Short mmCIF file of C-alpha atoms in Angstrom, two decimals:
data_model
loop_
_atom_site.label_atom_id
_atom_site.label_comp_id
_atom_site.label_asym_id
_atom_site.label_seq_id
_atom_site.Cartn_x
_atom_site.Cartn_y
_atom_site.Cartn_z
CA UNK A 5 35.42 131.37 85.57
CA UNK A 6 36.03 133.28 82.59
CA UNK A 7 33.86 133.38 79.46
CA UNK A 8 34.04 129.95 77.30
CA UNK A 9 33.68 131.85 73.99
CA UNK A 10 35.33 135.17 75.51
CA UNK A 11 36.10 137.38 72.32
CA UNK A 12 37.35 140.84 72.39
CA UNK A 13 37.82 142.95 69.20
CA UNK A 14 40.64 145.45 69.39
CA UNK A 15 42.06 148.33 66.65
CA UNK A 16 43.16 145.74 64.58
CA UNK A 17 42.97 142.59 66.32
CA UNK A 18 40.63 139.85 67.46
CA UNK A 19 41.56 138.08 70.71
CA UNK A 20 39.53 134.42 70.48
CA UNK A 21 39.70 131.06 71.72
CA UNK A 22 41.39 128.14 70.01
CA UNK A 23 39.22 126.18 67.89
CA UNK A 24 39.73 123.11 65.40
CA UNK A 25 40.24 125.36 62.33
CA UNK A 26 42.87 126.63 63.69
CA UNK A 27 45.34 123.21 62.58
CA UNK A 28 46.11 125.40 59.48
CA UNK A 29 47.66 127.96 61.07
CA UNK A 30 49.35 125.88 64.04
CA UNK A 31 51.00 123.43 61.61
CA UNK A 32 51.99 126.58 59.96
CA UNK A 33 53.63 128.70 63.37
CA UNK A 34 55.40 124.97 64.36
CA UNK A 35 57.27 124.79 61.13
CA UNK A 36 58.05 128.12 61.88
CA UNK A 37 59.82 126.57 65.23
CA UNK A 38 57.55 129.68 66.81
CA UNK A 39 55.32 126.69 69.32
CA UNK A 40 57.53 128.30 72.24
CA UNK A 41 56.33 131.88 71.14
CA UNK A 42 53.66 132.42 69.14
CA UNK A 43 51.62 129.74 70.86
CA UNK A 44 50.53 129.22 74.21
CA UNK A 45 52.79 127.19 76.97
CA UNK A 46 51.93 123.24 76.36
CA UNK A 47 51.17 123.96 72.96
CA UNK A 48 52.49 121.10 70.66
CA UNK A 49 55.84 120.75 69.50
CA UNK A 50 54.83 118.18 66.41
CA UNK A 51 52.20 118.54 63.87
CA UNK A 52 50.54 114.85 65.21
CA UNK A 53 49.72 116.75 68.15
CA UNK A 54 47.47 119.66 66.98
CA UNK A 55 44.11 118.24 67.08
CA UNK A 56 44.23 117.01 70.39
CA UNK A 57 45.85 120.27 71.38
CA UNK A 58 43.14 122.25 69.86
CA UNK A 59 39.93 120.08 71.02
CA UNK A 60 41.75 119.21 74.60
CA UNK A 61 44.70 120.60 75.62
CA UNK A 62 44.63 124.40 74.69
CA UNK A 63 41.21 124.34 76.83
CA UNK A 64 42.38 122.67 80.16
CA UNK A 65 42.97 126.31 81.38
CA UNK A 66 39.89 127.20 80.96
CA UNK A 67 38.56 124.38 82.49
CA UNK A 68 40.73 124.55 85.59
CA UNK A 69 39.21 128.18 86.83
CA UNK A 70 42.66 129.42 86.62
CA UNK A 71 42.69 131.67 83.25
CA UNK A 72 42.52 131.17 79.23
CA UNK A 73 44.36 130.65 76.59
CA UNK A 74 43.55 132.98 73.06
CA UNK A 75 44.66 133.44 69.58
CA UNK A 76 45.43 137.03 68.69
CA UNK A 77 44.65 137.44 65.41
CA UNK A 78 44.48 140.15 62.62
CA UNK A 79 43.29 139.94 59.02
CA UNK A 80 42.17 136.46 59.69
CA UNK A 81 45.81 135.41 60.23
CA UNK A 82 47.13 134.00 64.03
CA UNK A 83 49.89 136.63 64.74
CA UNK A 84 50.49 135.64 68.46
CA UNK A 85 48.77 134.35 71.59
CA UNK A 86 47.69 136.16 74.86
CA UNK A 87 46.80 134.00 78.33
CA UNK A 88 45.48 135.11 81.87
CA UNK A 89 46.62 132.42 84.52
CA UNK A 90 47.07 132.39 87.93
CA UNK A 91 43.75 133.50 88.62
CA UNK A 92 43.07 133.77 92.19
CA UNK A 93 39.49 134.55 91.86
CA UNK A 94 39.12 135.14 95.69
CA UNK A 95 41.93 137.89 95.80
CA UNK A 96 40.76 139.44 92.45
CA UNK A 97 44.52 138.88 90.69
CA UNK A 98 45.49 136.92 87.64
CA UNK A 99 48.65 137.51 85.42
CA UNK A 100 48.65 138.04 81.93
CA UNK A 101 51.32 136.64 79.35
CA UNK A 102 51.67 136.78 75.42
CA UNK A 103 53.92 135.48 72.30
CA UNK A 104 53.63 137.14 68.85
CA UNK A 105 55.41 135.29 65.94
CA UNK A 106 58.45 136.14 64.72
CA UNK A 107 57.79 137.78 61.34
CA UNK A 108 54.91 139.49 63.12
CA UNK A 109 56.67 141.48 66.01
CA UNK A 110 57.56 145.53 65.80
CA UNK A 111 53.84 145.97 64.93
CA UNK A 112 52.67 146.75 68.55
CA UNK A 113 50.27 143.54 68.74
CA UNK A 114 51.82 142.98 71.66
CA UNK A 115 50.58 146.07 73.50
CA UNK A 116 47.37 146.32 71.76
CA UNK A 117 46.44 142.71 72.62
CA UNK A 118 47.37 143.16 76.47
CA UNK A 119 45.40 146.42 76.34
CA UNK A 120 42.72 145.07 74.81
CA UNK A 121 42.21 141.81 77.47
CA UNK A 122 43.44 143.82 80.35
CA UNK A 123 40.35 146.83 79.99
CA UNK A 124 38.25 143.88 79.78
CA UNK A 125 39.19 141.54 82.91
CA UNK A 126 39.38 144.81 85.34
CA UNK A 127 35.90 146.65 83.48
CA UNK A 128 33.47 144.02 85.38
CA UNK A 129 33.49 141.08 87.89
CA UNK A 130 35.61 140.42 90.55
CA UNK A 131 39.42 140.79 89.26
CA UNK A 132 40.94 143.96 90.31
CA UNK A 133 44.87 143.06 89.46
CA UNK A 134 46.70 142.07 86.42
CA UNK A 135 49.93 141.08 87.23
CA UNK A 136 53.05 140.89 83.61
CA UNK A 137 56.19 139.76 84.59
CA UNK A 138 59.46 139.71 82.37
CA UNK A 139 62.95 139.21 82.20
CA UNK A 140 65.46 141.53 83.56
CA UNK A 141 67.39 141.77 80.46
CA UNK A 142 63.88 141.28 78.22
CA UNK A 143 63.99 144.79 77.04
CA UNK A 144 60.81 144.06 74.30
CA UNK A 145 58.73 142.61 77.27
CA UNK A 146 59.60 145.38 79.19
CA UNK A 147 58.43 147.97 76.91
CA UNK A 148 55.10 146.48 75.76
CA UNK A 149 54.26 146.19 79.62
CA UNK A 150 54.85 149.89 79.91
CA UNK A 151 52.90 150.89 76.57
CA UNK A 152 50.18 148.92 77.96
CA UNK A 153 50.04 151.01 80.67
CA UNK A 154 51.52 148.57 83.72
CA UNK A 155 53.13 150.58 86.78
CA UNK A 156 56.66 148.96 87.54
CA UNK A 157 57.02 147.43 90.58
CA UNK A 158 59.94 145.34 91.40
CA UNK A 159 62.45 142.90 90.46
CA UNK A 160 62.37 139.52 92.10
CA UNK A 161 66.38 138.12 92.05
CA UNK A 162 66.51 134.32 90.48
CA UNK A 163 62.54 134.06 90.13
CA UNK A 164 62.02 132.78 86.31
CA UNK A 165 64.38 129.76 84.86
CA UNK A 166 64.73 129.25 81.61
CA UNK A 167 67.14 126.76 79.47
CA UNK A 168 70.24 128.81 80.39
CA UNK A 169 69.59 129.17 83.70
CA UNK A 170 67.90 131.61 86.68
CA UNK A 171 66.75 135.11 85.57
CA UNK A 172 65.38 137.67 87.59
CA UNK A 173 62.57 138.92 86.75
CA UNK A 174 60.90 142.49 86.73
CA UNK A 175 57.33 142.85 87.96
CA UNK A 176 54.38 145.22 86.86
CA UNK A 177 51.00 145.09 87.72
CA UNK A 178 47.71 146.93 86.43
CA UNK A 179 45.01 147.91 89.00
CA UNK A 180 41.35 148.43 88.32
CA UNK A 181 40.71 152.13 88.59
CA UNK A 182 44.62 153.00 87.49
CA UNK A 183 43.59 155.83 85.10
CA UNK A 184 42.50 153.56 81.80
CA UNK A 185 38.80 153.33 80.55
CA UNK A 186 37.50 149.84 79.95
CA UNK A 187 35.85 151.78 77.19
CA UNK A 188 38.78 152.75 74.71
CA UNK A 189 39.17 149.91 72.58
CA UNK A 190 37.95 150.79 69.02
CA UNK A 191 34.76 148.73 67.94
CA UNK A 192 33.54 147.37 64.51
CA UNK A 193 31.26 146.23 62.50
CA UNK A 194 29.96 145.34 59.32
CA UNK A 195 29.42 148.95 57.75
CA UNK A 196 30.96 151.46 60.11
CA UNK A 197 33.91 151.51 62.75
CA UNK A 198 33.85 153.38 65.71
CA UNK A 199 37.22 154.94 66.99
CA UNK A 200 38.62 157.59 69.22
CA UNK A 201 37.66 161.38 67.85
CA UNK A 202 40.67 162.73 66.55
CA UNK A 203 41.71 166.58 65.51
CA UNK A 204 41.04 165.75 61.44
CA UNK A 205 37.38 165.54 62.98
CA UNK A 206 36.87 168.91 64.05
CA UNK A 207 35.41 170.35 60.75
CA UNK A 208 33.30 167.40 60.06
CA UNK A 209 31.59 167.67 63.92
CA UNK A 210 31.23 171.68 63.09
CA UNK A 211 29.49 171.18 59.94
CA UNK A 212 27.11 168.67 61.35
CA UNK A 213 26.21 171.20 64.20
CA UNK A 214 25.95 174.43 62.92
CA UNK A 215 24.12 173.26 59.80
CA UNK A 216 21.52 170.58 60.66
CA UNK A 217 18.12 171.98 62.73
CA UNK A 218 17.98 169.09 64.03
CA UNK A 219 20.89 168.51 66.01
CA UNK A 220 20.29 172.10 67.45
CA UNK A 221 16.52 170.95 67.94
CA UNK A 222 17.50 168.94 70.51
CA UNK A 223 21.66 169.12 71.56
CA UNK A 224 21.64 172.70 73.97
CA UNK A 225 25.15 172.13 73.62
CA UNK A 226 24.87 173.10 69.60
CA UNK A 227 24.02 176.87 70.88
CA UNK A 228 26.58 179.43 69.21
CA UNK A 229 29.59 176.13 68.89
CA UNK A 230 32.63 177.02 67.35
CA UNK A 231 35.35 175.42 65.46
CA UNK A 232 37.58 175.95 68.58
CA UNK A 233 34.97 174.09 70.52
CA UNK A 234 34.89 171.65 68.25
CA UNK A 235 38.88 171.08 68.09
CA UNK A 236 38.53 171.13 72.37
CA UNK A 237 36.08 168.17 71.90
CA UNK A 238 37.74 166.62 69.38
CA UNK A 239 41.09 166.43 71.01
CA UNK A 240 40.30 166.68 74.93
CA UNK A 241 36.84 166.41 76.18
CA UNK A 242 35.93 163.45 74.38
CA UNK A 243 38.65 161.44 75.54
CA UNK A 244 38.05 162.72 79.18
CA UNK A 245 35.06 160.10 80.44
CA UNK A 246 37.18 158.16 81.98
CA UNK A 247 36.30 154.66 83.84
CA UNK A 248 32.26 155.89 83.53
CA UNK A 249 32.06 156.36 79.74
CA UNK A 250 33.19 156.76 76.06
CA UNK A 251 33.05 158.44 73.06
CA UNK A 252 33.10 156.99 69.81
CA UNK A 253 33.47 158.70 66.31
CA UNK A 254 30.84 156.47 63.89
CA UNK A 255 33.34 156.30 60.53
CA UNK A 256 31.68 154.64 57.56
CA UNK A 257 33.96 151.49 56.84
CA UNK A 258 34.02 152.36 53.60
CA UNK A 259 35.23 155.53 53.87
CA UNK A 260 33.55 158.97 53.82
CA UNK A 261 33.30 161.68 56.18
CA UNK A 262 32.55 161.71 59.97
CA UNK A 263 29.10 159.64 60.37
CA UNK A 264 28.11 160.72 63.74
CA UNK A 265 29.20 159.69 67.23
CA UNK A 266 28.05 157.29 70.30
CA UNK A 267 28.65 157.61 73.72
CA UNK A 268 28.46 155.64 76.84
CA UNK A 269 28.07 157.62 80.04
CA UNK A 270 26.43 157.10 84.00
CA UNK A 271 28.15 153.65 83.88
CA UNK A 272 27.64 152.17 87.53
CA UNK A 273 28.90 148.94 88.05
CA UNK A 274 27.44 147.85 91.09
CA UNK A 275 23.83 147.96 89.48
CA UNK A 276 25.27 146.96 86.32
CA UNK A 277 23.83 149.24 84.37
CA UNK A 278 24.69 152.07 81.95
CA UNK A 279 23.43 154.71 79.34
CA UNK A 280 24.48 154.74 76.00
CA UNK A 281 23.28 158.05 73.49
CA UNK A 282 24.10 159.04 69.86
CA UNK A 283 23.61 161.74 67.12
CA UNK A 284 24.41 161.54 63.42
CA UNK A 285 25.53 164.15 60.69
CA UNK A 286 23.08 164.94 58.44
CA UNK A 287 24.98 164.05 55.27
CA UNK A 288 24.52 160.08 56.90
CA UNK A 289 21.06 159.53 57.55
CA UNK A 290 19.02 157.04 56.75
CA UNK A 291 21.57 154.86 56.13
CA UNK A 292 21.28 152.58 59.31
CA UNK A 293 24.91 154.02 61.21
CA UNK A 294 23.42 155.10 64.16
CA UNK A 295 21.63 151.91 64.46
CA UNK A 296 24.22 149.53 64.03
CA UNK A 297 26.80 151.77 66.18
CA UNK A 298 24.47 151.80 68.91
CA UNK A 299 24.21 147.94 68.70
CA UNK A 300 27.65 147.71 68.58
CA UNK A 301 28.02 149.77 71.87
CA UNK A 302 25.20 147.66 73.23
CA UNK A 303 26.66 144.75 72.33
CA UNK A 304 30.19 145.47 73.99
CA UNK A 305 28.21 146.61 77.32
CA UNK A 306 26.93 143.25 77.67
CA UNK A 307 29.76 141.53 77.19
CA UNK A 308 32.01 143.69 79.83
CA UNK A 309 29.42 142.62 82.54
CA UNK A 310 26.61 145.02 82.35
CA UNK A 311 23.15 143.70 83.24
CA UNK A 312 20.77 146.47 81.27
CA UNK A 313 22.21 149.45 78.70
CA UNK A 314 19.40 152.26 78.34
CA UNK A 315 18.66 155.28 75.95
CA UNK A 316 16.79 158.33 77.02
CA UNK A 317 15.09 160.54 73.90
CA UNK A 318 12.90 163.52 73.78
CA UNK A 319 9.57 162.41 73.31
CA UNK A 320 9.61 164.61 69.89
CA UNK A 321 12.53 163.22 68.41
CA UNK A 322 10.84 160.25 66.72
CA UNK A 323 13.61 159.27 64.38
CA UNK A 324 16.35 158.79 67.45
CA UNK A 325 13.20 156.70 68.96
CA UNK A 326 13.38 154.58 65.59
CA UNK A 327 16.44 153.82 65.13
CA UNK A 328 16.37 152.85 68.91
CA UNK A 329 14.27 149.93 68.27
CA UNK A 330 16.40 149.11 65.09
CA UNK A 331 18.73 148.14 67.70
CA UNK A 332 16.84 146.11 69.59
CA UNK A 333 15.95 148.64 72.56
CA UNK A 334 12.32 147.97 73.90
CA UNK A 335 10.27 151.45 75.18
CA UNK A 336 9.47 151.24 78.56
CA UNK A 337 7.42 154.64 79.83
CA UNK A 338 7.85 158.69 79.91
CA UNK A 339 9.78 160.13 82.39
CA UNK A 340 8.64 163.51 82.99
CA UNK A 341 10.79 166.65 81.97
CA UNK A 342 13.86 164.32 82.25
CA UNK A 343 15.90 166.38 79.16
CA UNK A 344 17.63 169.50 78.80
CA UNK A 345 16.13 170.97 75.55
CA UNK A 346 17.27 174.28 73.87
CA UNK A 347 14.72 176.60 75.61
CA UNK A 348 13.69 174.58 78.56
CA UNK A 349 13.14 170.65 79.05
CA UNK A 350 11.58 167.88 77.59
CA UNK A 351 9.47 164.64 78.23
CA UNK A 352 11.81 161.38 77.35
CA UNK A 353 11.74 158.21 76.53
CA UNK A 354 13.04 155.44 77.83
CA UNK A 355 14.30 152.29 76.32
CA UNK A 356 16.56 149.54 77.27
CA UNK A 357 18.18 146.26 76.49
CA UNK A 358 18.54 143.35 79.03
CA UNK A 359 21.52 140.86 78.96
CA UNK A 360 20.20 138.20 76.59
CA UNK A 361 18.12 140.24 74.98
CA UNK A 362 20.23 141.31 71.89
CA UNK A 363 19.51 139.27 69.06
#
């Protein structure tokens, strides 16, 4: 059964259940005459039938087994609404469908939000299909199935009926393993966003390398880098993890230059665990970034299905080791020589953080 309180957090959405303070908002998309589109199927057609809706009826998926229903929001307003249903939890397929309001479409919420729940739903646990079907002649549809990343399968003649009549409909589908990372949705939080690197980094990560002992106390990496590494990074090899990992750029929310960056790497599934790392620039210490991005990370581990998230540090690099427990991370021993160090290797240690563990 999928998560009660299942949230996922997007570039600039937030994909949530339905709650009761919601009436607001529904009253507002019904007036609109948008309950067929911007709401979930059974959603009420009247005002008189919202609260029930919201405290009952927008739930019974959930409570069937068979999917959920969410509001996709952004800026605190409902835009739309995204569903899995169908769930066949024995095969390891469920099919995704979505609405966005009127006034709200031609922003790509549509693509986002099925990106978004579709990375989650195939990262961990036992679905391995998403299945988006569409009208023949539904040319939007079509394209925010194919933005999202869906392979095109077939068209099944006279499948889907609507008011004037059959339609044929086209079907895509989205396999676990298909070439997307469960890990690129951007993540935020209260002081600091974390995001794809992008070229405009490349002189911020060069600074931060060639001019802060630190980083080359401990990165062997940081050894003679150039800006052309730095653009390679930038715009290739930190988008190149894949399924097993991320990169994240740490950008202060309030603006600024390039904080730092997270990773998540040596994700393996069937233990359920994975290793997160980070390094910040030295114009953005001591501010608490790297201790709320790593929580962040952490945070979005555990939710995807991962059992334990661990950090390895050089036994000399006590301020990594303190913002490490800042976030929650409890030290657990020394493993012996376990880091490549400029020069030779180093003694680490190791934390970690157990599912239900974060506070």
């Amino acid at each position: 059964m999928f998560d009660e309180h299942l949230t996922i957090t997007t570039e600039r959405l937030v994909l949530r259940p339905f709650g009761p303070g919601d009436a607001g908002q529904v009253r507002e998309i019904i007036k609109e005459g948008g309950h067929t589109t911007g709401l979930p199927p059974g959603a009420p057609g009247h005002p008189l039938g919202i609260a029930s809706w919201l405290s009952q009826g927008v739930h019974e998926l959930w409570r069937s087994g068979q999917g959920i229903h969410l509001a996709m929001e952004a800026r605190g307003m409902i835009v739309g609404a995204i569903s899995l249903f169908k769930t066949q939890w024995g095969a390891g397929t469920t099919e995704v469908g979505y609405g966005v309001r009127p006034v709200h479409r031609g922003r790509g919420y549509a693509p986002e939000a099925v990106r978004g729940l579709t990375d989650r739903v195939l990262g961990i646990g036992p679905l391995r299909r998403v299945e988006l079907r569409a009208n023949l002649d539904n040319t939007a549809s079509i394209r925010v199935a194919e933005k999202a990343g869906f392979t095109r399968e077939g068209v099944l003649r006279g499948a889907g009926f609507e008011d004037d009549g059959p339609h044929d409909l086209v079907v895509f589908g989205l396999l676990r393993g298909d070439g997307r990372t469960v890990f690129d949705s951007r993540l935020s939080g209260e002081r600091v966003i974390l995001r794809p690197f992008a070229r405009r980094d490349a002189f911020d990560v060069l600074a931060a390398v060639t001019d802060d002992p630190e980083i080359g106390r401990w990165m062997p990496w940081a050894a003679g880098y150039t800006l052309e590494r730095a653009v390679e990074w930038c715009t290739r090899l930190a988008h190149t993890n894949g399924i097993s990992g991320a990169n994240f750029a740490i950008e202060p929310r309030d603006g600024g230059r390039l904080a730092g960056a997270v990773g998540v790497q040596r994700a393996d599934r069937e233990r359920g665990d994975v290793e997160v790392g980070y390094w910040v620039s030295p114009w953005a210490r001591r501010q608490g970034y790297a201790t709320e991005a790593t929580r962040i990370v952490t945070g979005h581990l555990l939710t995807l299905g991962f059992h334990r998230v661990q950090l390895v540090i050089a036994t000399g690099n006590h301020a990594s080791q303190a913002a490490a427990r800042r976030a929650g991370f409890v030290q657990e021993g020394v493993l012996r020589q376990a880091l490549p160090v400029p020069g030779g290797r180093s003694d680490a240690v190791m934390f970690s953080v157990l599912k239900g563990e974060m506070q």
